[in-house]
Amino acid sequence: MNYKGYIPENNLIHLHHLPDLTALQSLYRQKSFLYNLCATLVENTEFIPVEQSTKTKVLHKILLYVDQNYSTDCTLKVIAKQLQYDYAYLSKLFVHMTNMTFTEYLNHYRTSQACYLLKNSEQSISEIANNCGYNNLRSFNRNFKRITNVSPRRYREEHRDETVGT
């Protein structure tokens, strides 16, 4: 079954014993653990179709737009024009449904993409900043450090060894 558009009727899983999370050192062990949890959930509950409100559908369109356009000049004003909605309405809707401003979300999203590239590519920090939608290296460094508490260079140094052996 394709579970897109469905949610578990009962989203509780009763574990007989707590897993040893310290044993999940590699990415493969982490994924295996998560897939096992999903399999347990699928085996122990029914799935029902998601009833999405118009507001939820609009939010999904905004998030999808960010996913596809974060590396460009991605603003809520551009999205509002693209989706043919009032900018002020989308701004209030976004804050109401996510508890963060659109700009906060975009900066977090771009930072998560930058983290991935810092760990998994040899691109320079300025290339990564540019590829993640920042045309100003100072803004990239400031936002990255505010969100992760370390500079991009330090992040790369601290996480470079993580990808080896996973």
Tab-separated table of C-alpha atoms in Angstrom:
chain	number	residue	atom	x	y	z
A	1	MET	CA	0.000	0.000	0.000
A	2	ASN	CA	1.133	3.550	-0.714
A	3	TYR	CA	0.704	5.451	2.573
A	4	LYS	CA	0.811	8.943	1.069
A	5	GLY	CA	-2.340	10.774	2.113
A	6	TYR	CA	-3.023	8.368	4.989
A	7	ILE	CA	-2.384	8.528	8.708
A	8	PRO	CA	-2.355	5.758	11.322
A	9	GLU	CA	-5.653	5.377	13.142
A	10	ASN	CA	-3.669	4.667	16.311
A	11	ASN	CA	-0.196	6.221	16.255
A	12	LEU	CA	1.041	4.649	19.494
A	13	ILE	CA	3.578	1.847	19.476
A	14	HIS	CA	3.989	-0.193	22.627
A	15	LEU	CA	7.574	-1.367	22.946
A	16	HIS	CA	8.389	-4.280	25.205
A	17	HIS	CA	11.808	-2.835	25.934
A	18	LEU	CA	13.499	0.467	25.231
A	19	PRO	CA	16.013	0.357	22.386
A	20	ASP	CA	19.662	1.152	23.025
A	21	LEU	CA	19.911	4.402	21.077
A	22	THR	CA	23.672	4.633	21.690
A	23	ALA	CA	24.100	1.608	19.414
A	24	LEU	CA	22.730	3.595	16.463
A	25	GLN	CA	26.099	5.018	15.460
A	26	SER	CA	25.915	4.605	11.702
A	27	LEU	CA	23.374	6.036	9.316
A	28	TYR	CA	22.395	2.517	8.249
A	29	ARG	CA	21.627	1.458	11.839
A	30	GLN	CA	19.532	4.615	12.328
A	31	LYS	CA	17.574	3.986	9.123
A	32	SER	CA	17.116	0.327	10.041
A	33	PHE	CA	15.739	1.328	13.433
A	34	LEU	CA	13.280	3.793	11.857
A	35	TYR	CA	12.156	1.315	9.185
A	36	ASN	CA	11.577	-1.275	11.915
A	37	LEU	CA	9.413	1.214	13.838
A	38	CYS	CA	7.426	1.948	10.673
A	39	ALA	CA	6.939	-1.768	10.013
A	40	THR	CA	5.707	-2.268	13.584
A	41	LEU	CA	3.260	0.598	13.181
A	42	VAL	CA	1.977	-0.745	9.845
A	43	GLU	CA	1.479	-4.210	11.325
A	44	ASN	CA	-0.444	-2.917	14.349
A	45	THR	CA	-2.868	-0.315	13.071
A	46	GLU	CA	-5.231	0.610	10.282
A	47	PHE	CA	-4.632	3.650	8.097
A	48	ILE	CA	-7.269	6.244	7.341
A	49	PRO	CA	-7.288	8.978	4.689
A	50	VAL	CA	-6.100	12.396	5.816
A	51	GLU	CA	-8.739	15.072	5.797
A	52	GLN	CA	-6.870	18.191	4.726
A	53	SER	CA	-8.281	21.650	5.184
A	54	THR	CA	-7.799	24.343	2.572
A	55	LYS	CA	-5.284	25.990	4.909
A	56	THR	CA	-3.238	22.791	5.134
A	57	LYS	CA	-3.247	22.447	1.346
A	58	VAL	CA	-2.020	26.028	0.963
A	59	LEU	CA	0.730	25.418	3.546
A	60	HIS	CA	1.820	22.295	1.646
A	61	LYS	CA	2.024	24.342	-1.555
A	62	ILE	CA	4.229	26.902	0.207
A	63	LEU	CA	6.524	24.196	1.615
A	64	LEU	CA	6.759	22.490	-1.763
A	65	TYR	CA	7.633	25.798	-3.406
A	66	VAL	CA	10.428	26.324	-0.854
A	67	ASP	CA	11.726	22.800	-1.466
A	68	GLN	CA	11.913	23.437	-5.203
A	69	ASN	CA	13.123	27.063	-5.110
A	70	TYR	CA	15.163	27.624	-1.906
A	71	SER	CA	18.332	28.159	-3.944
A	72	THR	CA	16.855	31.175	-5.730
A	73	ASP	CA	15.327	34.423	-4.565
A	74	CYS	CA	12.587	32.641	-2.628
A	75	THR	CA	10.283	35.073	-0.839
A	76	LEU	CA	6.751	34.843	0.460
A	77	LYS	CA	5.790	37.730	-1.846
A	78	VAL	CA	6.914	35.696	-4.863
A	79	ILE	CA	5.046	32.641	-3.564
A	80	ALA	CA	1.898	34.692	-2.906
A	81	LYS	CA	1.975	35.935	-6.487
A	82	GLN	CA	2.649	32.413	-7.810
A	83	LEU	CA	-0.187	30.864	-5.786
A	84	GLN	CA	-2.453	33.885	-6.345
A	85	TYR	CA	-3.002	34.562	-2.649
A	86	ASP	CA	-2.734	37.748	-0.644
A	87	TYR	CA	0.746	38.148	0.886
A	88	ALA	CA	-0.582	39.244	4.299
A	89	TYR	CA	-2.955	36.240	4.420
A	90	LEU	CA	-0.133	33.791	3.627
A	91	SER	CA	2.152	35.422	6.160
A	92	LYS	CA	-0.416	35.093	8.975
A	93	LEU	CA	-1.378	31.577	7.891
A	94	PHE	CA	2.255	30.457	7.880
A	95	VAL	CA	2.936	31.803	11.378
A	96	HIS	CA	-0.328	30.363	12.695
A	97	MET	CA	0.342	26.876	11.314
A	98	THR	CA	4.101	26.604	11.921
A	99	ASN	CA	4.772	28.916	14.890
A	100	MET	CA	7.574	30.573	12.931
A	101	THR	CA	7.820	33.240	10.296
A	102	PHE	CA	8.372	32.319	6.678
A	103	THR	CA	11.862	33.855	6.802
A	104	GLU	CA	12.766	31.760	9.861
A	105	TYR	CA	11.569	28.623	8.096
A	106	LEU	CA	13.454	29.478	4.894
A	107	ASN	CA	16.678	30.134	6.817
A	108	HIS	CA	16.329	26.831	8.708
A	109	TYR	CA	15.595	24.979	5.476
A	110	ARG	CA	18.577	26.541	3.693
A	111	THR	CA	20.794	25.783	6.681
A	112	SER	CA	19.739	22.120	6.693
A	113	GLN	CA	20.631	21.911	2.987
A	114	ALA	CA	23.961	23.601	3.700
A	115	CYS	CA	24.676	21.104	6.508
A	116	TYR	CA	24.130	18.255	4.084
A	117	LEU	CA	26.460	19.816	1.508
A	118	LEU	CA	29.111	20.621	4.115
A	119	LYS	CA	29.150	16.969	5.201
A	120	ASN	CA	28.811	15.360	1.779
A	121	SER	CA	30.518	17.568	-0.790
A	122	GLU	CA	33.810	19.224	-1.487
A	123	GLN	CA	32.192	22.510	-2.515
A	124	SER	CA	33.664	25.625	-0.970
A	125	ILE	CA	31.649	27.375	1.719
A	126	SER	CA	30.918	30.279	-0.631
A	127	GLU	CA	29.673	27.844	-3.305
A	128	ILE	CA	27.434	26.146	-0.741
A	129	ALA	CA	26.110	29.516	0.431
A	130	ASN	CA	25.303	30.458	-3.151
A	131	ASN	CA	23.733	27.049	-3.915
A	132	CYS	CA	21.529	27.405	-0.838
A	133	GLY	CA	20.121	30.756	-1.912
A	134	TYR	CA	22.456	33.199	-0.197
A	135	ASN	CA	24.075	35.820	-2.402
A	136	ASN	CA	25.840	37.309	0.606
A	137	LEU	CA	28.418	35.169	2.424
A	138	ARG	CA	28.136	37.272	5.603
A	139	SER	CA	24.373	36.630	5.794
A	140	PHE	CA	24.961	32.917	5.251
A	141	ASN	CA	27.603	32.736	7.992
A	142	ARG	CA	25.478	34.772	10.420
A	143	ASN	CA	22.326	32.687	9.854
A	144	PHE	CA	24.217	29.394	9.888
A	145	LYS	CA	25.906	30.203	13.191
A	146	ARG	CA	22.660	31.480	14.752
A	147	ILE	CA	20.872	28.226	13.853
A	148	THR	CA	23.628	25.646	14.473
A	149	ASN	CA	25.741	27.519	17.062
A	150	VAL	CA	28.890	26.908	14.994
A	151	SER	CA	30.372	28.444	11.876
A	152	PRO	CA	30.054	26.560	8.559
A	153	ARG	CA	33.798	25.855	8.603
A	154	ARG	CA	33.634	24.449	12.133
A	155	TYR	CA	30.537	22.410	11.257
A	156	ARG	CA	32.366	20.843	8.324
A	157	GLU	CA	35.395	20.037	10.479
A	158	GLU	CA	33.254	18.467	13.223
A	159	HIS	CA	31.089	16.404	10.865
A	160	ARG	CA	33.515	15.394	8.135
A	161	ASP	CA	34.298	12.047	9.782
A	162	GLU	CA	30.601	11.142	10.235
A	163	THR	CA	30.101	10.175	6.624
A	164	VAL	CA	33.080	7.832	6.634
A	165	GLY	CA	31.915	4.308	7.470
A	166	THR	CA	28.194	5.000	7.128
